[in-house]
Amino acid sequence: MPTFDYDLFVIGGGSGGVRSARVAASLGKKVAIAEEYRYGGTCVIRGCVPKKLFVYASQFHEHFEDAAGFGWTVGESSFDWKKLVAAKDGEIARLEGLYKKGLAGANAEILEARAELVDAHTIKLLKTGETVTAKTIVIATGGRPNPHEALPGHELCISSNEAFHLEELPKSILIAGGGYIAVEFANIFHGLGVETTLIYRGAEILSRFDEDLRRGLHEAMAAKGIRILCQDVMQQVTKGENGLVIETLKNGTLNAGIVMLALGRDPNTQGLGLDKAGVAVNERGAILVDDYSRTNVENIYALGDVTDRVQLTPVAIHEAMCFIETEYKNNPTKPDYDLIPTAVFSQPEIGTVGLSEEEAGKRYKELEVYRAQFRPLKATLSGRAEKMIMKLIVDAASRKVVGAHILGHDAGEMAQLLGITLKAGCTKDDFDRTMALHPTAAEELVTMYAPSYRIRDGQRI
Ligand SMILES: Cc1cc2nc3c(=O)[nH]c(=O)nc-3n(C[C@H](O)[C@H](O)[C@H](O)COP(=O)(O)OP(=O)(O)OC[C@H]3O[C@@H](n4cnc5c(N)ncnc54)[C@H](O)[C@@H]3O)c2cc1C
């Protein structure tokens, strides 16, 4: 039997990597983990967490406006970007410390270095040039923003990475993309007082979400003053006298202080030495894995965004836990991707689980669609025009709820709980016999007694 320096070597200290290393170490394995930037990875350092903190920051201006309807007089308010960034950085540093503490507490060796594969069992640490060996390797190197190199002037643009550390807020921003990161940042910047334009080549923002919610969110964002240009693309970005000049295909010349590209994310596999270890990738550079996150090389696993399956933090963590079961507990476990609740932290928010009406229409012969659109109670006194949308998609034959979709305040929080009900296989009858909790917006989910319409063979009837 060959001997190795470590039982497990993990490359990448993000959501999936840290979980794999910490739990394996806590099982008594000899583990090392290498991170080239900061522990916590995308989610903690420049993804979910700082983004949500920015979302909160961007909502205050509406809270101040709403307060008047409830009798409050709010004095003159002002916003200090630098103060927000500093406060956010403080929290991120605290979380990074907790990640390292967890690893150290489990006796994992923490390496602050870029790591590359030399062969299927050997890893080189670039900081020192030292090589180490491991019986098992987990690659959890995540992804990075697609730089859109084909766009002339792409080097003048920023990505979400830089958006977290702008020296100052621009007067205007143009964000390219129609995915959740583009949409969330459009709402963040608009809420902080930046004149915001979103440009997207598709017919409607947020493809793959339920059509109703996509349209509802588009209308709500436009009503707030966010300019959304669909079915258009940037052709070039140049420096002008007052910021950047953007040539578009359909909307002519636009100007913006900053252009942010949010056009998808590429797997972080460049220069990783995958070829030396014989690890196969697809045409996008994502590592190919089987149902258990094992690569084509027996002792090397890959999980999280680098495999380009579902790019979400809880999914990367779940894949890590399945790896632990498979490799160290003699319990081969496949990650379960069915019914993943997701949110878009736009304003208003989207929370969703299960199939969209369009997807469900392709899979089921007949559907009942329960739909409610209403003004939430808070908006009556605040005077805000925003409407909430709630939808349940029900398979008429089995009465199972196969999709639940919400647009409005706290939609993400509701989607997490709806995720449990759908996972448990709840039927519409289960929803009907659940007592309403009054007065809440969520009570609408258990009081939609008659279908709003039906879909048969994909057609609305
Ligand atoms: C702006 C933004 C917002 C997001 N919001 C959400 C959200 O609200 N909810 C949600 O669930 N998900 C969200 N995500 C996605 C989420 O962040 C990722 O799905 C998650 O971080 C993936 O975890 P991972 O372990 O695969 O990779 P990562 O967390 O990206 O970690 C990979 C780590 O590997 C390191 N690394 C790379 N190469 C090497 C190397 N050769 N040697 C050493 N270290 C290396 C990187 O520095 C990085 O720290 C968001 C992402 C972005 C960009």
Coordinates of C-alpha atoms and ligand atoms in Angstrom, one line a residue:
M1 CA 0.0 0.0 0.0
P2 CA 1.4 3.4 -0.9
T3 CA 1.6 5.9 1.9
F4 CA 0.4 9.5 1.5
D5 CA 1.0 12.8 3.4
Y6 CA -2.8 13.2 3.8
D7 CA -6.0 11.1 3.7
L8 CA -7.7 14.0 2.0
F9 CA -6.6 17.1 0.3
V10 CA -9.2 19.7 -0.6
I11 CA -8.5 22.4 -3.2
G12 CA -10.7 25.5 -2.6
G13 CA -11.9 26.9 0.7
G14 CA -15.4 27.9 -0.3
S15 CA -18.8 26.4 0.7
G16 CA -18.2 22.9 -0.6
G17 CA -14.5 22.6 0.1
V18 CA -14.6 23.8 3.7
R19 CA -17.5 21.5 4.5
S20 CA -15.7 18.5 3.0
A21 CA -12.5 19.2 4.9
R22 CA -14.1 20.0 8.2
V23 CA -16.3 17.0 8.4
A24 CA -13.6 14.6 7.1
A25 CA -11.2 15.9 9.7
S26 CA -13.7 15.6 12.4
L27 CA -14.0 11.9 11.5
G28 CA -10.3 11.6 12.3
K29 CA -9.0 11.7 8.8
K30 CA -5.7 13.6 8.1
V31 CA -6.9 16.5 6.1
A32 CA -5.3 19.6 4.4
I33 CA -7.2 22.4 2.6
A34 CA -5.7 25.0 0.4
E35 CA -7.4 28.4 -0.5
E36 CA -5.7 30.9 -2.8
Y37 CA -7.8 34.0 -1.8
R38 CA -10.0 34.0 1.3
Y39 CA -11.7 31.3 3.3
G40 CA -15.4 31.3 2.9
G41 CA -15.2 31.4 -0.9
T42 CA -17.6 33.1 -3.2
C43 CA -20.7 32.9 -0.9
V44 CA -19.1 34.5 2.1
I45 CA -16.5 36.8 0.6
R46 CA -18.2 38.1 -2.7
G47 CA -21.5 36.4 -3.1
C48 CA -24.6 35.5 -1.1
V49 CA -23.7 37.1 2.2
P50 CA -22.3 40.6 1.2
K51 CA -25.0 40.7 -1.5
K52 CA -27.8 40.2 1.0
L53 CA -26.3 42.9 3.3
F54 CA -26.3 45.3 0.3
V55 CA -30.0 44.3 -0.4
Y56 CA -30.9 45.3 3.2
A57 CA -29.0 48.6 2.8
S58 CA -30.8 49.4 -0.4
Q59 CA -34.2 48.9 1.1
F60 CA -34.1 51.7 3.7
H61 CA -35.0 54.4 1.3
E62 CA -38.3 52.8 0.6
H63 CA -38.8 52.1 4.4
F64 CA -38.3 55.8 5.1
E65 CA -40.9 56.7 2.4
D66 CA -43.4 54.1 3.7
A67 CA -43.0 55.4 7.2
A68 CA -45.0 58.6 6.5
G69 CA -48.2 56.5 5.8
F70 CA -47.9 55.2 9.4
G71 CA -47.6 58.6 11.0
W72 CA -43.9 58.9 11.2
T73 CA -41.9 61.9 10.1
V74 CA -38.5 60.8 9.1
G75 CA -35.9 63.5 9.2
E76 CA -33.5 64.2 6.3
S77 CA -31.6 61.0 5.5
S78 CA -28.3 60.4 3.8
F79 CA -26.4 57.4 2.7
D80 CA -22.7 56.7 3.2
W81 CA -21.4 54.0 0.8
K82 CA -18.0 53.8 2.4
K83 CA -19.5 53.2 5.8
L84 CA -21.6 50.4 4.3
V85 CA -18.6 48.8 2.6
A86 CA -16.6 49.0 5.8
A87 CA -19.4 47.5 7.9
K88 CA -19.9 44.7 5.4
D89 CA -16.1 44.0 5.3
G90 CA -16.1 43.7 9.1
E91 CA -18.8 41.1 9.0
I92 CA -17.2 39.2 6.2
A93 CA -13.9 39.1 8.1
R94 CA -15.7 37.8 11.2
L95 CA -17.3 35.0 9.1
E96 CA -14.0 34.1 7.5
G97 CA -12.6 33.8 10.9
L98 CA -15.4 31.4 11.9
Y99 CA -14.7 29.2 8.9
K100 CA -11.1 28.9 9.8
K101 CA -11.9 28.3 13.4
G102 CA -14.2 25.5 12.4
L103 CA -11.5 23.9 10.3
A104 CA -8.8 24.3 13.0
G105 CA -11.2 22.9 15.6
A106 CA -11.6 19.8 13.6
N107 CA -7.8 19.5 13.2
A108 CA -7.7 20.2 9.4
E109 CA -4.5 21.8 8.2
I110 CA -5.3 25.2 6.8
L111 CA -3.1 26.3 3.9
E112 CA -3.2 29.8 2.4
A113 CA -2.0 29.0 -1.0
R114 CA -3.0 28.2 -4.6
A115 CA -2.8 24.5 -5.2
E116 CA -2.4 22.7 -8.5
L117 CA -2.4 19.0 -9.4
V118 CA 0.8 17.4 -10.5
D119 CA -0.7 13.9 -10.9
A120 CA -3.6 12.0 -9.5
H121 CA -2.2 11.9 -6.0
T122 CA 0.2 14.9 -5.9
I123 CA -0.5 18.5 -5.3
K124 CA 1.8 21.5 -5.7
L125 CA 1.5 24.5 -3.3
L126 CA 2.4 27.5 -5.4
K127 CA 3.4 29.7 -2.5
T128 CA 6.3 27.5 -1.5
G129 CA 6.8 25.2 -4.5
E130 CA 6.4 22.3 -2.1
T131 CA 4.5 19.1 -3.3
V132 CA 2.4 16.9 -1.0
T133 CA 0.5 13.7 -1.7
A134 CA -3.0 12.6 -0.7
K135 CA -5.0 9.4 -1.0
T136 CA -8.2 11.3 -1.9
I137 CA -8.6 14.7 -3.5
V138 CA -11.6 17.0 -3.6
I139 CA -11.6 19.8 -6.1
A140 CA -14.0 22.6 -5.0
T141 CA -12.5 25.6 -6.8
G142 CA -15.9 27.2 -7.7
G143 CA -16.4 29.6 -10.5
R144 CA -15.7 33.2 -11.6
P145 CA -17.5 35.8 -13.6
N146 CA -17.5 35.3 -17.4
P147 CA -15.4 38.2 -18.6
H148 CA -17.1 38.4 -22.0
E149 CA -13.8 38.8 -23.8
A150 CA -15.6 39.0 -27.2
L151 CA -16.9 42.5 -26.2
P152 CA -14.7 45.3 -27.3
G153 CA -14.0 47.3 -24.2
H154 CA -14.8 44.4 -21.8
E155 CA -11.7 45.4 -19.8
L156 CA -13.4 48.7 -18.9
C157 CA -16.3 46.8 -17.2
I158 CA -16.6 45.4 -13.7
S159 CA -18.1 42.1 -12.5
S160 CA -19.9 41.4 -9.2
N161 CA -16.5 40.9 -7.6
E162 CA -15.6 44.5 -8.0
A163 CA -19.1 45.7 -7.2
F164 CA -18.5 44.9 -3.5
H165 CA -15.5 47.2 -3.3
L166 CA -16.2 50.3 -5.5
E167 CA -14.3 53.3 -4.3
E168 CA -17.5 55.3 -4.6
L169 CA -21.0 54.9 -5.9
P170 CA -21.4 55.9 -9.5
K171 CA -24.2 58.3 -10.6
S172 CA -25.3 55.7 -13.1
I173 CA -24.7 52.0 -13.9
L174 CA -25.5 49.7 -16.8
I175 CA -25.7 46.1 -15.9
A176 CA -25.6 43.5 -18.6
G177 CA -27.4 40.2 -18.0
G178 CA -30.8 38.8 -17.1
G179 CA -30.0 36.2 -14.4
Y180 CA -30.5 36.6 -10.7
I181 CA -27.1 38.3 -10.1
A182 CA -27.9 41.0 -12.7
V183 CA -31.4 41.5 -11.4
E184 CA -30.4 41.7 -7.7
F185 CA -27.6 44.2 -8.3
A186 CA -29.9 46.3 -10.5
N187 CA -32.3 46.6 -7.5
I188 CA -29.4 47.2 -5.1
F189 CA -27.9 50.0 -7.1
H190 CA -31.3 51.6 -7.8
G191 CA -32.2 51.4 -4.1
L192 CA -29.0 53.2 -3.2
G193 CA -29.8 56.1 -5.6
V194 CA -27.9 55.1 -8.7
E195 CA -29.6 55.6 -12.1
T196 CA -29.8 52.0 -13.2
T197 CA -30.2 50.3 -16.6
L198 CA -30.4 46.6 -17.2
I199 CA -29.6 45.3 -20.7
Y200 CA -30.5 41.7 -21.6
R201 CA -30.5 39.8 -24.9
G202 CA -33.5 37.6 -23.9
A203 CA -37.2 38.4 -24.3
E204 CA -37.7 38.6 -20.5
I205 CA -35.5 38.7 -17.4
L206 CA -34.9 35.6 -15.3
S207 CA -35.3 32.7 -17.8
R208 CA -36.3 29.4 -16.2
F209 CA -38.5 31.2 -13.5
D210 CA -42.3 31.2 -13.8
E211 CA -43.4 33.5 -16.6
D212 CA -45.9 35.3 -14.4
L213 CA -43.3 36.2 -11.8
R214 CA -40.8 37.3 -14.4
R215 CA -43.3 39.7 -15.9
G216 CA -44.6 40.9 -12.5
L217 CA -41.0 41.6 -11.4
H218 CA -40.1 43.4 -14.6
E219 CA -43.2 45.7 -14.2
A220 CA -42.4 46.4 -10.6
M221 CA -38.8 47.2 -11.3
A222 CA -39.7 49.4 -14.3
A223 CA -42.3 51.2 -12.1
K224 CA -39.6 52.0 -9.6
G225 CA -37.5 53.6 -12.3
I226 CA -35.1 50.9 -13.3
R227 CA -34.7 51.0 -17.1
I228 CA -34.9 47.4 -18.5
L229 CA -33.8 46.9 -22.1
C230 CA -34.7 43.4 -23.3
Q231 CA -33.7 41.8 -26.6
D232 CA -30.7 44.1 -26.9
V233 CA -26.9 43.6 -26.5
M234 CA -23.9 45.8 -26.0
Q235 CA -21.6 46.0 -29.0
Q236 CA -18.8 48.0 -27.6
V237 CA -17.8 49.9 -24.5
T238 CA -15.4 52.9 -24.7
K239 CA -14.2 55.7 -22.4
G240 CA -16.0 59.0 -22.9
E241 CA -15.6 62.4 -21.4
N242 CA -18.1 61.7 -18.6
G243 CA -17.8 58.0 -18.0
L244 CA -18.4 55.1 -20.3
V245 CA -20.0 55.1 -23.7
I246 CA -21.9 52.0 -24.7
E247 CA -23.0 51.1 -28.2
T248 CA -26.0 48.9 -28.3
L249 CA -27.6 47.0 -31.1
K250 CA -31.1 48.4 -30.7
N251 CA -31.1 51.3 -28.2
G252 CA -28.3 53.3 -29.8
T253 CA -25.6 55.0 -27.6
L254 CA -26.0 54.8 -23.9
N255 CA -23.8 56.4 -21.1
A256 CA -23.0 55.1 -17.7
G257 CA -20.5 55.7 -14.9
I258 CA -19.9 52.0 -14.6
V259 CA -20.8 48.9 -16.7
M260 CA -21.2 45.7 -14.8
L261 CA -21.1 42.3 -16.6
A262 CA -23.3 39.6 -15.1
L263 CA -23.3 37.2 -17.9
G264 CA -22.9 33.9 -16.2
R265 CA -20.0 32.2 -14.4
D266 CA -17.2 30.0 -15.7
P267 CA -15.8 27.0 -13.8
N268 CA -12.4 27.7 -12.1
T269 CA -10.3 25.0 -13.8
Q270 CA -7.7 27.0 -15.7
G271 CA -4.1 26.0 -14.8
L272 CA -5.3 23.5 -12.2
G273 CA -3.3 20.7 -13.7
L274 CA -6.3 18.6 -14.5
D275 CA -4.7 17.3 -17.6
K276 CA -1.7 16.1 -15.6
A277 CA -4.0 14.2 -13.3
G278 CA -6.1 13.0 -16.2
V279 CA -9.3 14.6 -15.0
A280 CA -11.9 15.1 -17.8
V281 CA -13.8 18.4 -18.3
N282 CA -16.6 19.4 -20.6
E283 CA -16.4 22.1 -23.3
R284 CA -17.0 24.9 -20.8
G285 CA -14.1 23.6 -18.6
A286 CA -16.4 22.2 -15.9
I287 CA -15.2 19.0 -14.3
L288 CA -17.2 16.0 -15.3
V289 CA -18.4 13.8 -12.4
D290 CA -20.7 10.8 -11.9
D291 CA -23.8 10.8 -9.7
Y292 CA -21.6 10.6 -6.6
S293 CA -19.4 13.6 -7.6
R294 CA -16.5 11.3 -8.5
T295 CA -14.4 12.3 -11.5
N296 CA -13.2 9.9 -14.1
V297 CA -10.1 9.5 -11.9
E298 CA -11.0 7.0 -9.1
N299 CA -9.6 9.0 -6.1
I300 CA -10.5 12.5 -7.2
Y301 CA -13.9 14.1 -6.5
A302 CA -15.2 17.4 -7.7
L303 CA -18.1 19.3 -6.2
G304 CA -19.8 22.7 -6.1
D305 CA -19.8 25.3 -8.9
V306 CA -16.7 23.8 -10.6
T307 CA -18.9 21.0 -11.8
D308 CA -21.5 23.4 -13.3
R309 CA -24.5 21.5 -11.9
V310 CA -26.6 23.7 -9.7
Q311 CA -24.7 26.9 -8.7
L312 CA -26.0 27.5 -5.2
T313 CA -24.3 27.4 -1.8
P314 CA -26.6 24.8 -0.1
V315 CA -26.1 22.5 -3.2
A316 CA -22.3 22.7 -2.9
I317 CA -22.6 21.9 0.9
H318 CA -25.1 19.0 0.2
E319 CA -22.7 17.6 -2.4
A320 CA -19.9 17.7 0.2
M321 CA -22.0 15.9 2.7
C322 CA -22.8 13.2 0.1
F323 CA -19.1 12.9 -0.6
I324 CA -18.5 12.3 3.1
E325 CA -21.2 9.6 3.2
T326 CA -19.9 7.9 0.1
E327 CA -16.1 8.0 0.8
Y328 CA -15.9 7.8 4.6
K329 CA -19.1 6.2 5.8
N330 CA -19.5 3.3 3.4
N331 CA -22.8 4.7 2.4
P332 CA -22.8 5.7 -1.3
T333 CA -25.1 8.8 -1.5
K334 CA -26.2 10.7 -4.6
P335 CA -27.0 14.4 -4.2
D336 CA -30.7 15.0 -4.5
Y337 CA -31.5 17.9 -6.8
D338 CA -35.2 17.6 -6.8
L339 CA -37.3 20.5 -5.5
I340 CA -34.5 23.0 -4.6
P341 CA -36.1 26.2 -3.2
T342 CA -34.6 29.3 -4.6
A343 CA -34.9 33.1 -4.2
V344 CA -34.1 36.1 -6.2
F345 CA -33.4 38.9 -3.7
S346 CA -34.9 41.5 -6.0
Q347 CA -37.3 44.2 -4.8
P348 CA -39.9 42.8 -4.7
E349 CA -38.4 39.4 -4.0
I350 CA -39.0 36.1 -5.8
G351 CA -39.3 32.8 -3.8
T352 CA -39.9 29.6 -5.7
V353 CA -39.8 25.8 -5.5
G354 CA -40.7 23.2 -8.0
L355 CA -41.9 23.5 -11.5
S356 CA -42.9 26.7 -13.3
E357 CA -46.3 26.6 -15.0
E358 CA -44.5 26.3 -18.4
E359 CA -42.4 23.3 -17.2
A360 CA -45.2 21.6 -15.4
G361 CA -47.4 22.0 -18.6
K362 CA -44.8 19.9 -20.5
R363 CA -44.7 17.1 -17.8
Y364 CA -48.3 16.7 -16.7
K365 CA -51.5 16.1 -18.7
E366 CA -53.7 18.4 -16.7
L367 CA -52.8 21.1 -14.2
E368 CA -54.8 23.3 -11.9
V369 CA -53.3 26.7 -11.4
Y370 CA -54.2 28.7 -8.3
R371 CA -53.2 32.3 -8.6
A372 CA -53.7 35.3 -6.4
Q373 CA -52.5 38.9 -7.0
F374 CA -53.1 41.4 -4.2
R375 CA -51.9 44.4 -2.5
P376 CA -50.2 43.5 0.8
L377 CA -51.7 45.0 4.0
K378 CA -48.6 47.1 4.7
A379 CA -49.0 48.8 1.3
T380 CA -52.5 50.1 2.1
L381 CA -51.1 52.7 4.5
S382 CA -47.7 53.1 2.9
G383 CA -49.5 53.9 -0.4
R384 CA -47.0 51.7 -2.2
A385 CA -48.4 50.3 -5.5
E386 CA -46.6 47.0 -5.4
K387 CA -48.6 43.9 -5.8
M388 CA -47.9 40.4 -4.5
I389 CA -48.3 37.3 -6.7
M390 CA -48.8 33.8 -5.4
K391 CA -49.2 30.7 -7.5
L392 CA -49.6 27.0 -6.8
I393 CA -49.3 24.6 -9.7
V394 CA -51.2 21.4 -9.0
D395 CA -51.1 18.1 -10.9
A396 CA -54.9 17.5 -11.4
A397 CA -54.6 13.7 -11.4
S398 CA -52.6 13.3 -8.1
R399 CA -53.6 16.6 -6.5
K400 CA -49.9 17.0 -5.7
V401 CA -48.5 20.6 -5.5
V402 CA -45.7 20.5 -8.1
G403 CA -44.7 24.2 -8.0
A404 CA -45.1 27.2 -5.7
H405 CA -44.1 30.7 -6.8
I406 CA -44.2 34.0 -4.9
L407 CA -43.4 37.5 -5.8
G408 CA -43.4 39.9 -2.9
H409 CA -42.0 40.6 0.5
D410 CA -40.4 37.7 2.3
A411 CA -40.9 35.4 -0.7
G412 CA -37.6 33.8 0.0
E413 CA -38.5 33.0 3.6
M414 CA -41.8 31.5 2.5
A415 CA -40.1 29.4 -0.3
Q416 CA -37.9 27.7 2.3
L417 CA -40.9 26.4 4.2
L418 CA -42.8 25.6 1.0
G419 CA -39.8 23.5 0.1
I420 CA -40.6 21.2 3.0
T421 CA -44.2 20.8 2.0
L422 CA -43.4 20.0 -1.6
K423 CA -40.6 17.7 -0.6
A424 CA -43.1 15.9 1.7
G425 CA -45.3 15.4 -1.3
C426 CA -48.2 17.6 0.1
T427 CA -51.3 17.8 -2.0
K428 CA -53.6 20.7 -2.6
D429 CA -56.0 19.1 -0.1
D430 CA -53.2 19.3 2.6
F431 CA -52.9 23.0 1.9
D432 CA -56.7 23.4 2.0
R433 CA -57.0 21.7 5.4
T434 CA -54.2 23.9 6.9
M435 CA -55.5 26.7 9.1
A436 CA -54.7 30.2 7.8
L437 CA -52.5 32.4 9.9
H438 CA -54.2 35.8 9.8
P439 CA -53.2 38.5 8.9
T440 CA -50.3 37.4 6.9
A441 CA -49.5 37.4 3.2
A442 CA -48.7 33.7 3.4
E443 CA -52.3 32.9 4.4
E444 CA -53.2 33.3 0.7
L445 CA -51.4 30.0 0.1
V446 CA -54.0 28.1 2.0
T447 CA -57.1 30.1 1.0
M448 CA -57.0 29.8 -2.7
Y449 CA -59.9 27.3 -2.9
A450 CA -60.9 27.3 -6.6
P451 CA -58.4 27.0 -9.5
S452 CA -57.9 30.3 -11.4
Y453 CA -57.5 28.3 -14.6
R454 CA -56.5 24.9 -15.9
I455 CA -53.8 23.7 -18.3
R456 CA -54.5 20.6 -20.4
D457 CA -51.9 19.2 -22.8
G458 CA -49.9 22.4 -22.3
Q459 CA -52.8 24.7 -23.3
R460 CA -54.7 27.0 -21.0
I461 CA -58.4 26.1 -21.0
Ligands
LIG1 C1 -22.8 37.7 -6.6 C2 -23.2 36.3 -6.2 C3 -24.3 36.1 -5.4 C4 -24.7 34.8 -5.1 N1 -25.8 34.7 -4.3 C5 -26.2 33.4 -3.9 C6 -27.4 33.3 -3.1 O1 -28.1 34.2 -2.7 N2 -27.7 32.0 -2.7 C7 -26.9 30.9 -3.1 O2 -27.2 29.8 -2.7 N3 -25.8 31.0 -3.9 C8 -25.5 32.3 -4.3 N4 -24.4 32.4 -5.1 C9 -23.6 31.2 -5.6 C10 -22.7 30.7 -4.5 O3 -21.8 31.7 -4.0 C11 -21.9 29.5 -5.0 O4 -22.8 28.6 -5.6 C12 -21.1 28.8 -4.0 O5 -20.2 29.7 -3.4 C13 -20.3 27.6 -4.6 O6 -19.4 27.1 -3.6 P1 -18.1 26.3 -4.1 O7 -17.6 25.7 -2.9 O8 -18.4 25.5 -5.3 O9 -17.2 27.4 -4.7 P2 -16.7 28.8 -4.1 O10 -17.5 29.2 -2.9 O11 -16.6 29.7 -5.2 O12 -15.2 28.5 -3.5 C14 -14.2 28.2 -4.3 C15 -12.9 28.6 -3.7 O13 -11.8 28.0 -4.3 C16 -10.7 28.9 -4.3 N5 -9.8 28.5 -5.4 C17 -10.0 28.4 -6.7 N6 -8.9 27.8 -7.3 C18 -8.1 27.5 -6.4 C19 -6.8 26.9 -6.4 N7 -6.2 26.4 -7.5 N8 -6.2 26.7 -5.2 C20 -6.7 27.1 -4.0 N9 -7.9 27.7 -4.0 C21 -8.6 27.9 -5.1 C22 -11.4 30.3 -4.6 O14 -10.6 31.3 -4.2 C23 -12.7 30.1 -3.8 O15 -12.5 30.7 -2.5 C24 -23.9 33.7 -5.5 C25 -22.8 33.9 -6.2 C26 -22.5 35.2 -6.6 C27 -21.2 35.4 -7.5

